[in-house]
Amino acid sequence: MSTALVTALTIVSGAGAQPFPPPSDPETAKMMRRLSALSADSMEGRRAGSPGAARARKWIIGELNAIGVKPAGSAFESSVALRPRAGSTDTVGANVAARIPGTKGSGPVIVLSAHYDHLGVRNGETFNGADDDASGCVALLTIAERLVKQPPKHDVILAFFDAEESGMVGSKAFAAAPPVPLERIGLNINLDMVARQDAGALWVAGVSHTAALKPIAEAAAKSAAVSIRFGHDTKDLKPGDDWTNSSDHASFHAKGIPFFYLGVEDHPDYHKPGDDADKIDPKFYRGTTDFAYALLRQADKALEQIAAMRRK
């Protein structure tokens, strides 16, 4: 490992950090560098409509260009109208969407999503949102690099949503005016908080709404390096434990589109200033990203059947 990389990791894992060993491979090291960049103080917590969120979008688009993917529409960005908030003039945000063409060239598509916004700066403290949800965004970039090298059968749209923290505003706007006809969207795979290992497991929600999805996820889980659990998606759970409407997948579910939601359970730094990159175990994070990629590959094989399960 280069001296520069060791130095960078030492900076990331400063005082008070968890004693996680540095990544032992280039891809995981790149993931952690990206995570540190997107959740840096300079992004000012990425509050929807803020200059920090605009910098985050610019950074994401720069990474997409470097990977070599094209916009899903005429441009990477599409405007999102934000609700005015007390003491703020920020009323315009934007989603970022890219498209990786499939070898088939037609048929249903997969929307792979994460939200890039977070809570901004409050009372002088920056809420960097490394897990929530810079982790999902960086996982999308990692998966995009793999898909460019080994194209999927069906088109994959990478959607980086704005204003999730304000009530899934960005994903609702996307679902209302998607870059492809809505009926072509066969599946949403949404990643929101996929990096913290506190409870030691990654949860998969959505299969209770579309039971035929579970064998697909179970097939992907066979090779997973992290513990994969199913649940958090039934109405009999206590308030807050049913994640059906807790993140951007809810906007697709409302349209009858099957979804997988990948996420960890809440940890002590959830929606707090301590959600920083130095709290994240690179090995666990790489394992959740690898599972998300395997899940996408399994879903890609069966996408026509999945698309036929849409609620009318």
PDB file of C-alpha atoms in Angstrom:
ATOM      1  CA  MET A   1       0.000   0.000   0.000  1.00  0.00           C
ATOM      2  CA  SER A   2       1.344   3.430  -0.908  1.00  0.00           C
ATOM      3  CA  THR A   3       2.540   5.860   1.756  1.00  0.00           C
ATOM      4  CA  ALA A   4      -0.011   8.401   0.513  1.00  0.00           C
ATOM      5  CA  LEU A   5      -2.890   5.959   0.974  1.00  0.00           C
ATOM      6  CA  VAL A   6      -1.741   4.981   4.471  1.00  0.00           C
ATOM      7  CA  THR A   7      -1.519   8.684   5.357  1.00  0.00           C
ATOM      8  CA  ALA A   8      -5.016   9.322   3.972  1.00  0.00           C
ATOM      9  CA  LEU A   9      -6.471   6.438   5.953  1.00  0.00           C
ATOM     10  CA  THR A  10      -4.715   7.624   9.103  1.00  0.00           C
ATOM     11  CA  ILE A  11      -6.350  11.028   8.669  1.00  0.00           C
ATOM     12  CA  VAL A  12      -9.764   9.437   8.104  1.00  0.00           C
ATOM     13  CA  SER A  13      -9.381   7.275  11.215  1.00  0.00           C
ATOM     14  CA  GLY A  14      -8.346  10.027  13.587  1.00  0.00           C
ATOM     15  CA  ALA A  15      -8.983  10.468  17.301  1.00  0.00           C
ATOM     16  CA  GLY A  16     -12.047   8.631  18.547  1.00  0.00           C
ATOM     17  CA  ALA A  17     -12.335   6.446  15.453  1.00  0.00           C
ATOM     18  CA  GLN A  18     -13.107   2.739  15.504  1.00  0.00           C
ATOM     19  CA  PRO A  19      -9.984   0.545  15.214  1.00  0.00           C
ATOM     20  CA  PHE A  20     -10.795  -0.760  11.758  1.00  0.00           C
ATOM     21  CA  PRO A  21      -7.905  -2.095   9.671  1.00  0.00           C
ATOM     22  CA  PRO A  22      -7.266  -0.216   6.426  1.00  0.00           C
ATOM     23  CA  PRO A  23      -8.544  -1.714   3.174  1.00  0.00           C
ATOM     24  CA  SER A  24      -6.303  -4.398   1.720  1.00  0.00           C
ATOM     25  CA  ASP A  25      -7.432  -4.024  -1.914  1.00  0.00           C
ATOM     26  CA  PRO A  26      -7.645  -1.091  -4.345  1.00  0.00           C
ATOM     27  CA  GLU A  27     -11.418  -1.200  -4.905  1.00  0.00           C
ATOM     28  CA  THR A  28     -12.283  -0.978  -1.206  1.00  0.00           C
ATOM     29  CA  ALA A  29      -9.673   1.740  -0.708  1.00  0.00           C
ATOM     30  CA  LYS A  30     -11.290   3.711  -3.543  1.00  0.00           C
ATOM     31  CA  MET A  31     -14.693   3.264  -1.937  1.00  0.00           C
ATOM     32  CA  MET A  32     -13.423   4.702   1.325  1.00  0.00           C
ATOM     33  CA  ARG A  33     -11.759   7.658  -0.416  1.00  0.00           C
ATOM     34  CA  ARG A  34     -15.016   8.403  -2.213  1.00  0.00           C
ATOM     35  CA  LEU A  35     -16.998   8.038   1.009  1.00  0.00           C
ATOM     36  CA  SER A  36     -14.687  10.462   2.804  1.00  0.00           C
ATOM     37  CA  ALA A  37     -14.999  12.955  -0.067  1.00  0.00           C
ATOM     38  CA  LEU A  38     -18.804  12.886  -0.266  1.00  0.00           C
ATOM     39  CA  SER A  39     -19.213  13.092   3.511  1.00  0.00           C
ATOM     40  CA  ALA A  40     -16.501  15.726   4.041  1.00  0.00           C
ATOM     41  CA  ASP A  41     -17.158  18.933   5.987  1.00  0.00           C
ATOM     42  CA  SER A  42     -16.770  20.852   2.715  1.00  0.00           C
ATOM     43  CA  MET A  43     -20.099  19.364   1.551  1.00  0.00           C
ATOM     44  CA  GLU A  44     -21.764  21.102   4.518  1.00  0.00           C
ATOM     45  CA  GLY A  45     -24.065  18.186   5.245  1.00  0.00           C
ATOM     46  CA  ARG A  46     -25.588  18.214   1.728  1.00  0.00           C
ATOM     47  CA  ARG A  47     -28.893  19.771   2.803  1.00  0.00           C
ATOM     48  CA  ALA A  48     -31.320  19.827  -0.130  1.00  0.00           C
ATOM     49  CA  GLY A  49     -31.112  23.119  -2.014  1.00  0.00           C
ATOM     50  CA  SER A  50     -27.908  24.276  -0.314  1.00  0.00           C
ATOM     51  CA  PRO A  51     -24.514  25.116  -1.846  1.00  0.00           C
ATOM     52  CA  GLY A  52     -23.173  21.963  -0.192  1.00  0.00           C
ATOM     53  CA  ALA A  53     -25.732  19.842  -2.013  1.00  0.00           C
ATOM     54  CA  ALA A  54     -24.770  21.526  -5.295  1.00  0.00           C
ATOM     55  CA  ARG A  55     -21.116  20.652  -4.622  1.00  0.00           C
ATOM     56  CA  ALA A  56     -22.140  17.059  -3.899  1.00  0.00           C
ATOM     57  CA  ARG A  57     -24.009  16.859  -7.223  1.00  0.00           C
ATOM     58  CA  LYS A  58     -21.012  18.258  -9.056  1.00  0.00           C
ATOM     59  CA  TRP A  59     -18.792  15.679  -7.388  1.00  0.00           C
ATOM     60  CA  ILE A  60     -21.155  12.787  -8.237  1.00  0.00           C
ATOM     61  CA  ILE A  61     -21.400  13.901 -11.870  1.00  0.00           C
ATOM     62  CA  GLY A  62     -17.620  14.153 -12.046  1.00  0.00           C
ATOM     63  CA  GLU A  63     -17.330  10.557 -10.849  1.00  0.00           C
ATOM     64  CA  LEU A  64     -19.965   9.384 -13.347  1.00  0.00           C
ATOM     65  CA  ASN A  65     -18.092  11.088 -16.172  1.00  0.00           C
ATOM     66  CA  ALA A  66     -14.845   9.466 -15.042  1.00  0.00           C
ATOM     67  CA  ILE A  67     -16.539   6.051 -15.031  1.00  0.00           C
ATOM     68  CA  GLY A  68     -17.786   6.690 -18.548  1.00  0.00           C
ATOM     69  CA  VAL A  69     -21.556   6.505 -18.138  1.00  0.00           C
ATOM     70  CA  LYS A  70     -24.027   8.809 -19.864  1.00  0.00           C
ATOM     71  CA  PRO A  71     -27.041  10.717 -18.503  1.00  0.00           C
ATOM     72  CA  ALA A  72     -30.353   8.893 -18.309  1.00  0.00           C
ATOM     73  CA  GLY A  73     -32.004  11.835 -20.061  1.00  0.00           C
ATOM     74  CA  SER A  74     -30.756  14.920 -21.860  1.00  0.00           C
ATOM     75  CA  ALA A  75     -28.581  15.845 -18.865  1.00  0.00           C
ATOM     76  CA  PHE A  76     -27.457  14.272 -15.597  1.00  0.00           C
ATOM     77  CA  GLU A  77     -29.436  16.759 -13.493  1.00  0.00           C
ATOM     78  CA  SER A  78     -33.188  17.273 -13.359  1.00  0.00           C
ATOM     79  CA  SER A  79     -34.654  20.008 -11.175  1.00  0.00           C
ATOM     80  CA  VAL A  80     -36.690  19.223  -8.080  1.00  0.00           C
ATOM     81  CA  ALA A  81     -38.985  21.791  -6.467  1.00  0.00           C
ATOM     82  CA  LEU A  82     -38.410  21.950  -2.709  1.00  0.00           C
ATOM     83  CA  ARG A  83     -40.822  23.064  -0.037  1.00  0.00           C
ATOM     84  CA  PRO A  84     -39.789  26.407   1.513  1.00  0.00           C
ATOM     85  CA  ARG A  85     -38.411  26.069   5.026  1.00  0.00           C
ATOM     86  CA  ALA A  86     -38.287  28.589   7.838  1.00  0.00           C
ATOM     87  CA  GLY A  87     -35.280  30.879   7.512  1.00  0.00           C
ATOM     88  CA  SER A  88     -34.229  29.408   4.153  1.00  0.00           C
ATOM     89  CA  THR A  89     -34.577  30.518   0.550  1.00  0.00           C
ATOM     90  CA  ASP A  90     -33.546  27.115  -0.843  1.00  0.00           C
ATOM     91  CA  THR A  91     -36.454  26.016  -3.042  1.00  0.00           C
ATOM     92  CA  VAL A  92     -34.702  24.270  -5.944  1.00  0.00           C
ATOM     93  CA  GLY A  93     -32.830  20.992  -5.784  1.00  0.00           C
ATOM     94  CA  ALA A  94     -31.961  18.349  -8.363  1.00  0.00           C
ATOM     95  CA  ASN A  95     -31.780  14.605  -8.901  1.00  0.00           C
ATOM     96  CA  VAL A  96     -28.847  13.056 -10.759  1.00  0.00           C
ATOM     97  CA  ALA A  97     -29.531  10.105 -13.070  1.00  0.00           C
ATOM     98  CA  ALA A  98     -27.291   8.059 -15.355  1.00  0.00           C
ATOM     99  CA  ARG A  99     -27.979   5.086 -17.613  1.00  0.00           C
ATOM    100  CA  ILE A 100     -25.975   1.950 -18.238  1.00  0.00           C
ATOM    101  CA  PRO A 101     -27.354   0.281 -21.372  1.00  0.00           C
ATOM    102  CA  GLY A 102     -28.111  -3.420 -21.285  1.00  0.00           C
ATOM    103  CA  THR A 103     -27.123  -5.887 -23.960  1.00  0.00           C
ATOM    104  CA  LYS A 104     -30.768  -6.634 -24.762  1.00  0.00           C
ATOM    105  CA  GLY A 105     -31.496  -3.047 -25.775  1.00  0.00           C
ATOM    106  CA  SER A 106     -35.194  -3.134 -24.867  1.00  0.00           C
ATOM    107  CA  GLY A 107     -37.646  -4.312 -22.255  1.00  0.00           C
ATOM    108  CA  PRO A 108     -37.874  -3.472 -18.551  1.00  0.00           C
ATOM    109  CA  VAL A 109     -35.230  -1.514 -16.650  1.00  0.00           C
ATOM    110  CA  ILE A 110     -33.857  -1.564 -13.114  1.00  0.00           C
ATOM    111  CA  VAL A 111     -33.589   1.671 -11.135  1.00  0.00           C
ATOM    112  CA  LEU A 112     -30.698   1.434  -8.663  1.00  0.00           C
ATOM    113  CA  SER A 113     -31.042   4.320  -6.226  1.00  0.00           C
ATOM    114  CA  ALA A 114     -29.620   6.159  -3.238  1.00  0.00           C
ATOM    115  CA  HIS A 115     -30.117   9.673  -1.863  1.00  0.00           C
ATOM    116  CA  TYR A 116     -27.239  12.123  -1.663  1.00  0.00           C
ATOM    117  CA  ASP A 117     -28.857  14.783   0.551  1.00  0.00           C
ATOM    118  CA  HIS A 118     -28.579  14.909   4.327  1.00  0.00           C
ATOM    119  CA  LEU A 119     -29.348  17.318   7.174  1.00  0.00           C
ATOM    120  CA  GLY A 120     -26.862  20.140   6.560  1.00  0.00           C
ATOM    121  CA  VAL A 121     -25.427  22.314   9.341  1.00  0.00           C
ATOM    122  CA  ARG A 122     -27.389  22.797  12.551  1.00  0.00           C
ATOM    123  CA  ASN A 123     -26.339  24.951  15.498  1.00  0.00           C
ATOM    124  CA  GLY A 124     -22.819  25.078  14.097  1.00  0.00           C
ATOM    125  CA  GLU A 125     -22.482  21.293  13.762  1.00  0.00           C
ATOM    126  CA  THR A 126     -22.149  19.576  10.391  1.00  0.00           C
ATOM    127  CA  PHE A 127     -24.225  16.461   9.801  1.00  0.00           C
ATOM    128  CA  ASN A 128     -22.010  14.701   7.272  1.00  0.00           C
ATOM    129  CA  GLY A 129     -24.194  11.646   6.741  1.00  0.00           C
ATOM    130  CA  ALA A 130     -21.437   9.178   5.829  1.00  0.00           C
ATOM    131  CA  ASP A 131     -23.739   6.204   6.319  1.00  0.00           C
ATOM    132  CA  ASP A 132     -26.915   8.190   5.596  1.00  0.00           C
ATOM    133  CA  ASP A 133     -26.587   8.095   2.656  1.00  0.00           C
ATOM    134  CA  ALA A 134     -23.178   8.837   1.201  1.00  0.00           C
ATOM    135  CA  SER A 135     -22.652   5.089   1.637  1.00  0.00           C
ATOM    136  CA  GLY A 136     -25.447   4.241  -0.798  1.00  0.00           C
ATOM    137  CA  CYS A 137     -24.208   6.761  -3.364  1.00  0.00           C
ATOM    138  CA  VAL A 138     -20.646   5.446  -3.302  1.00  0.00           C
ATOM    139  CA  ALA A 139     -21.933   1.872  -3.569  1.00  0.00           C
ATOM    140  CA  LEU A 140     -23.811   2.930  -6.730  1.00  0.00           C
ATOM    141  CA  LEU A 141     -20.607   4.339  -8.202  1.00  0.00           C
ATOM    142  CA  THR A 142     -18.727   1.120  -7.406  1.00  0.00           C
ATOM    143  CA  ILE A 143     -21.463  -0.990  -8.988  1.00  0.00           C
ATOM    144  CA  ALA A 144     -21.510   1.307 -12.022  1.00  0.00           C
ATOM    145  CA  GLU A 145     -17.804   0.647 -12.613  1.00  0.00           C
ATOM    146  CA  ARG A 146     -18.442  -3.094 -12.552  1.00  0.00           C
ATOM    147  CA  LEU A 147     -21.437  -2.835 -14.897  1.00  0.00           C
ATOM    148  CA  VAL A 148     -19.455  -0.820 -17.432  1.00  0.00           C
ATOM    149  CA  LYS A 149     -16.903  -3.645 -17.541  1.00  0.00           C
ATOM    150  CA  GLN A 150     -19.558  -6.386 -17.631  1.00  0.00           C
ATOM    151  CA  PRO A 151     -22.791  -4.903 -19.035  1.00  0.00           C
ATOM    152  CA  PRO A 152     -26.135  -6.100 -17.681  1.00  0.00           C
ATOM    153  CA  LYS A 153     -28.815  -7.710 -19.813  1.00  0.00           C
ATOM    154  CA  HIS A 154     -31.288  -4.898 -19.122  1.00  0.00           C
ATOM    155  CA  ASP A 155     -30.771  -1.156 -18.834  1.00  0.00           C
ATOM    156  CA  VAL A 156     -29.836   0.058 -15.356  1.00  0.00           C
ATOM    157  CA  ILE A 157     -30.644   3.614 -14.314  1.00  0.00           C
ATOM    158  CA  LEU A 158     -28.491   4.978 -11.495  1.00  0.00           C
ATOM    159  CA  ALA A 159     -30.596   7.486  -9.554  1.00  0.00           C
ATOM    160  CA  PHE A 160     -29.061   9.801  -6.948  1.00  0.00           C
ATOM    161  CA  PHE A 161     -32.054  11.429  -5.289  1.00  0.00           C
ATOM    162  CA  ASP A 162     -32.265  14.822  -3.632  1.00  0.00           C
ATOM    163  CA  ALA A 163     -34.452  15.757  -0.651  1.00  0.00           C
ATOM    164  CA  GLU A 164     -35.095  12.262   0.728  1.00  0.00           C
ATOM    165  CA  GLU A 165     -34.778  13.752   4.192  1.00  0.00           C
ATOM    166  CA  SER A 166     -37.620  16.162   3.349  1.00  0.00           C
ATOM    167  CA  GLY A 167     -40.118  13.412   2.592  1.00  0.00           C
ATOM    168  CA  MET A 168     -38.733  11.580  -0.458  1.00  0.00           C
ATOM    169  CA  VAL A 169     -39.283  14.698  -2.576  1.00  0.00           C
ATOM    170  CA  GLY A 170     -36.661  13.809  -5.195  1.00  0.00           C
ATOM    171  CA  SER A 171     -37.816  10.234  -5.756  1.00  0.00           C
ATOM    172  CA  LYS A 172     -41.454  11.334  -5.951  1.00  0.00           C
ATOM    173  CA  ALA A 173     -40.471  13.808  -8.680  1.00  0.00           C
ATOM    174  CA  PHE A 174     -38.550  11.055 -10.490  1.00  0.00           C
ATOM    175  CA  ALA A 175     -41.493   8.644 -10.328  1.00  0.00           C
ATOM    176  CA  ALA A 176     -43.814  11.371 -11.607  1.00  0.00           C
ATOM    177  CA  ALA A 177     -41.594  12.118 -14.615  1.00  0.00           C
ATOM    178  CA  PRO A 178     -39.028   9.339 -15.105  1.00  0.00           C
ATOM    179  CA  PRO A 179     -36.431   9.402 -17.906  1.00  0.00           C
ATOM    180  CA  VAL A 180     -38.068   6.280 -19.391  1.00  0.00           C
ATOM    181  CA  PRO A 181     -41.783   5.442 -19.520  1.00  0.00           C
ATOM    182  CA  LEU A 182     -42.925   4.442 -16.046  1.00  0.00           C
ATOM    183  CA  GLU A 183     -44.245   1.116 -17.300  1.00  0.00           C
ATOM    184  CA  ARG A 184     -40.698   0.122 -18.286  1.00  0.00           C
ATOM    185  CA  ILE A 185     -39.444   0.338 -14.701  1.00  0.00           C
ATOM    186  CA  GLY A 186     -39.596  -3.269 -13.566  1.00  0.00           C
ATOM    187  CA  LEU A 187     -37.751  -3.018 -10.249  1.00  0.00           C
ATOM    188  CA  ASN A 188     -36.242  -0.525  -7.805  1.00  0.00           C
ATOM    189  CA  ILE A 189     -33.238  -1.498  -5.692  1.00  0.00           C
ATOM    190  CA  ASN A 190     -32.791   1.249  -3.102  1.00  0.00           C
ATOM    191  CA  LEU A 191     -29.698   1.574  -0.900  1.00  0.00           C
ATOM    192  CA  ASP A 192     -30.012   3.785   2.177  1.00  0.00           C
ATOM    193  CA  MET A 193     -27.530   3.343   5.032  1.00  0.00           C
ATOM    194  CA  VAL A 194     -25.489   0.309   3.993  1.00  0.00           C
ATOM    195  CA  ALA A 195     -22.133   0.872   5.703  1.00  0.00           C
ATOM    196  CA  ARG A 196     -22.402   0.777   9.516  1.00  0.00           C
ATOM    197  CA  GLN A 197     -21.707  -2.599  11.090  1.00  0.00           C
ATOM    198  CA  ASP A 198     -23.040  -1.817  14.606  1.00  0.00           C
ATOM    199  CA  ALA A 199     -25.742  -4.524  14.493  1.00  0.00           C
ATOM    200  CA  GLY A 200     -23.664  -6.742  12.214  1.00  0.00           C
ATOM    201  CA  ALA A 201     -26.266  -7.306   9.505  1.00  0.00           C
ATOM    202  CA  LEU A 202     -27.699  -5.872   6.303  1.00  0.00           C
ATOM    203  CA  TRP A 203     -31.478  -6.041   6.023  1.00  0.00           C
ATOM    204  CA  VAL A 204     -33.449  -6.707   2.856  1.00  0.00           C
ATOM    205  CA  ALA A 205     -36.986  -5.310   2.843  1.00  0.00           C
ATOM    206  CA  GLY A 206     -39.621  -5.563   0.145  1.00  0.00           C
ATOM    207  CA  VAL A 207     -40.107  -9.289  -0.223  1.00  0.00           C
ATOM    208  CA  SER A 208     -43.301  -9.349   1.853  1.00  0.00           C
ATOM    209  CA  HIS A 209     -44.911  -7.135  -0.796  1.00  0.00           C
ATOM    210  CA  THR A 210     -43.645  -9.267  -3.699  1.00  0.00           C
ATOM    211  CA  ALA A 211     -43.007 -12.745  -2.310  1.00  0.00           C
ATOM    212  CA  ALA A 212     -41.415 -14.031  -5.524  1.00  0.00           C
ATOM    213  CA  LEU A 213     -38.496 -11.637  -4.916  1.00  0.00           C
ATOM    214  CA  LYS A 214     -37.234 -13.587  -1.914  1.00  0.00           C
ATOM    215  CA  PRO A 215     -35.642 -16.495  -3.843  1.00  0.00           C
ATOM    216  CA  ILE A 216     -33.756 -13.923  -5.931  1.00  0.00           C
ATOM    217  CA  ALA A 217     -32.343 -12.275  -2.812  1.00  0.00           C
ATOM    218  CA  GLU A 218     -31.623 -15.650  -1.203  1.00  0.00           C
ATOM    219  CA  ALA A 219     -29.613 -16.675  -4.261  1.00  0.00           C
ATOM    220  CA  ALA A 220     -27.538 -13.488  -3.981  1.00  0.00           C
ATOM    221  CA  ALA A 221     -27.101 -14.013  -0.239  1.00  0.00           C
ATOM    222  CA  LYS A 222     -25.451 -17.420  -0.699  1.00  0.00           C
ATOM    223  CA  SER A 223     -22.124 -15.773  -1.505  1.00  0.00           C
ATOM    224  CA  ALA A 224     -22.509 -12.774   0.825  1.00  0.00           C
ATOM    225  CA  ALA A 225     -19.633 -11.900   3.131  1.00  0.00           C
ATOM    226  CA  VAL A 226     -22.012 -10.180   5.584  1.00  0.00           C
ATOM    227  CA  SER A 227     -25.088 -11.400   7.418  1.00  0.00           C
ATOM    228  CA  ILE A 228     -28.227 -10.875   5.294  1.00  0.00           C
ATOM    229  CA  ARG A 229     -31.590 -10.719   7.041  1.00  0.00           C
ATOM    230  CA  PHE A 230     -35.121 -10.290   5.702  1.00  0.00           C
ATOM    231  CA  GLY A 231     -37.894  -8.213   7.243  1.00  0.00           C
ATOM    232  CA  HIS A 232     -38.847  -4.688   8.305  1.00  0.00           C
ATOM    233  CA  ASP A 233     -41.647  -4.647   5.735  1.00  0.00           C
ATOM    234  CA  THR A 234     -44.867  -5.866   7.377  1.00  0.00           C
ATOM    235  CA  LYS A 235     -47.667  -3.902   9.022  1.00  0.00           C
ATOM    236  CA  ASP A 236     -47.675  -5.989  12.215  1.00  0.00           C
ATOM    237  CA  LEU A 237     -44.409  -4.387  13.369  1.00  0.00           C
ATOM    238  CA  LYS A 238     -44.244  -1.637  15.968  1.00  0.00           C
ATOM    239  CA  PRO A 239     -44.082   1.974  14.674  1.00  0.00           C
ATOM    240  CA  GLY A 240     -40.785   2.685  12.960  1.00  0.00           C
ATOM    241  CA  ASP A 241     -39.906  -0.954  12.336  1.00  0.00           C
ATOM    242  CA  ASP A 242     -41.866  -1.228   9.078  1.00  0.00           C
ATOM    243  CA  TRP A 243     -39.541   0.354   6.515  1.00  0.00           C
ATOM    244  CA  THR A 244     -41.976   0.119   3.602  1.00  0.00           C
ATOM    245  CA  ASN A 245     -42.330   3.903   3.428  1.00  0.00           C
ATOM    246  CA  SER A 246     -39.118   4.955   5.130  1.00  0.00           C
ATOM    247  CA  SER A 247     -36.953   5.818   2.107  1.00  0.00           C
ATOM    248  CA  ASP A 248     -37.059   6.451  -1.646  1.00  0.00           C
ATOM    249  CA  HIS A 249     -38.286   2.970  -2.557  1.00  0.00           C
ATOM    250  CA  ALA A 250     -41.664   4.142  -1.207  1.00  0.00           C
ATOM    251  CA  SER A 251     -42.105   6.326  -4.305  1.00  0.00           C
ATOM    252  CA  PHE A 252     -41.807   3.243  -6.525  1.00  0.00           C
ATOM    253  CA  HIS A 253     -43.943   1.080  -4.242  1.00  0.00           C
ATOM    254  CA  ALA A 254     -46.701   3.698  -4.518  1.00  0.00           C
ATOM    255  CA  LYS A 255     -46.655   3.153  -8.291  1.00  0.00           C
ATOM    256  CA  GLY A 256     -46.945  -0.612  -7.912  1.00  0.00           C
ATOM    257  CA  ILE A 257     -43.284  -1.274  -8.783  1.00  0.00           C
ATOM    258  CA  PRO A 258     -41.548  -4.135  -6.896  1.00  0.00           C
ATOM    259  CA  PHE A 259     -38.619  -3.058  -4.742  1.00  0.00           C
ATOM    260  CA  PHE A 260     -35.705  -4.244  -2.674  1.00  0.00           C
ATOM    261  CA  TYR A 261     -34.600  -1.930   0.115  1.00  0.00           C
ATOM    262  CA  LEU A 262     -31.145  -2.556   1.565  1.00  0.00           C
ATOM    263  CA  GLY A 263     -30.204  -0.916   4.840  1.00  0.00           C
ATOM    264  CA  VAL A 264     -28.782  -1.357   8.320  1.00  0.00           C
ATOM    265  CA  GLU A 265     -30.718  -0.725  11.495  1.00  0.00           C
ATOM    266  CA  ASP A 266     -30.374   2.633  13.237  1.00  0.00           C
ATOM    267  CA  HIS A 267     -27.103   3.194  15.074  1.00  0.00           C
ATOM    268  CA  PRO A 268     -26.064   5.742  17.732  1.00  0.00           C
ATOM    269  CA  ASP A 269     -25.007   8.295  15.087  1.00  0.00           C
ATOM    270  CA  TYR A 270     -28.211   8.111  13.032  1.00  0.00           C
ATOM    271  CA  HIS A 271     -29.198  11.711  12.196  1.00  0.00           C
ATOM    272  CA  LYS A 272     -26.438  13.017  14.466  1.00  0.00           C
ATOM    273  CA  PRO A 273     -23.191  14.928  13.737  1.00  0.00           C
ATOM    274  CA  GLY A 274     -21.165  11.782  14.467  1.00  0.00           C
ATOM    275  CA  ASP A 275     -22.176   9.966  11.271  1.00  0.00           C
ATOM    276  CA  ASP A 276     -18.676  10.235   9.807  1.00  0.00           C
ATOM    277  CA  ALA A 277     -16.533   8.049   7.569  1.00  0.00           C
ATOM    278  CA  ASP A 278     -14.208   7.062  10.420  1.00  0.00           C
ATOM    279  CA  LYS A 279     -17.037   5.073  12.018  1.00  0.00           C
ATOM    280  CA  ILE A 280     -17.345   2.734   9.030  1.00  0.00           C
ATOM    281  CA  ASP A 281     -15.711  -0.675   8.769  1.00  0.00           C
ATOM    282  CA  PRO A 282     -14.332  -0.967   5.203  1.00  0.00           C
ATOM    283  CA  LYS A 283     -14.675  -4.763   5.234  1.00  0.00           C
ATOM    284  CA  PHE A 284     -18.364  -4.677   6.174  1.00  0.00           C
ATOM    285  CA  TYR A 285     -19.093  -1.893   3.692  1.00  0.00           C
ATOM    286  CA  ARG A 286     -17.400  -3.769   0.879  1.00  0.00           C
ATOM    287  CA  GLY A 287     -19.477  -6.826   1.814  1.00  0.00           C
ATOM    288  CA  THR A 288     -22.781  -4.941   1.604  1.00  0.00           C
ATOM    289  CA  THR A 289     -21.802  -3.422  -1.742  1.00  0.00           C
ATOM    290  CA  ASP A 290     -20.836  -6.830  -3.096  1.00  0.00           C
ATOM    291  CA  PHE A 291     -24.228  -8.183  -2.010  1.00  0.00           C
ATOM    292  CA  ALA A 292     -26.050  -5.280  -3.694  1.00  0.00           C
ATOM    293  CA  TYR A 293     -24.167  -6.034  -6.896  1.00  0.00           C
ATOM    294  CA  ALA A 294     -24.956  -9.756  -6.685  1.00  0.00           C
ATOM    295  CA  LEU A 295     -28.614  -8.922  -6.028  1.00  0.00           C
ATOM    296  CA  LEU A 296     -28.750  -6.698  -9.093  1.00  0.00           C
ATOM    297  CA  ARG A 297     -27.213  -9.439 -11.226  1.00  0.00           C
ATOM    298  CA  GLN A 298     -29.736 -12.001  -9.985  1.00  0.00           C
ATOM    299  CA  ALA A 299     -32.613  -9.583 -10.572  1.00  0.00           C
ATOM    300  CA  ASP A 300     -31.321  -8.762 -14.049  1.00  0.00           C
ATOM    301  CA  LYS A 301     -31.646 -12.437 -15.002  1.00  0.00           C
ATOM    302  CA  ALA A 302     -35.320 -12.537 -13.967  1.00  0.00           C
ATOM    303  CA  LEU A 303     -36.388  -8.973 -14.734  1.00  0.00           C
ATOM    304  CA  GLU A 304     -39.151  -9.849 -17.213  1.00  0.00           C
ATOM    305  CA  GLN A 305     -40.779 -12.051 -14.576  1.00  0.00           C
ATOM    306  CA  ILE A 306     -40.312  -9.413 -11.881  1.00  0.00           C
ATOM    307  CA  ALA A 307     -41.796  -6.689 -14.084  1.00  0.00           C
ATOM    308  CA  ALA A 308     -44.881  -8.866 -14.607  1.00  0.00           C
ATOM    309  CA  MET A 309     -45.452  -8.731 -10.826  1.00  0.00           C
ATOM    310  CA  ARG A 310     -46.191  -5.000 -10.841  1.00  0.00           C
ATOM    311  CA  ARG A 311     -49.408  -4.054  -9.116  1.00  0.00           C
ATOM    312  CA  LYS A 312     -51.859  -2.506 -11.562  1.00  0.00           C
TER     313      LYS A 312
END
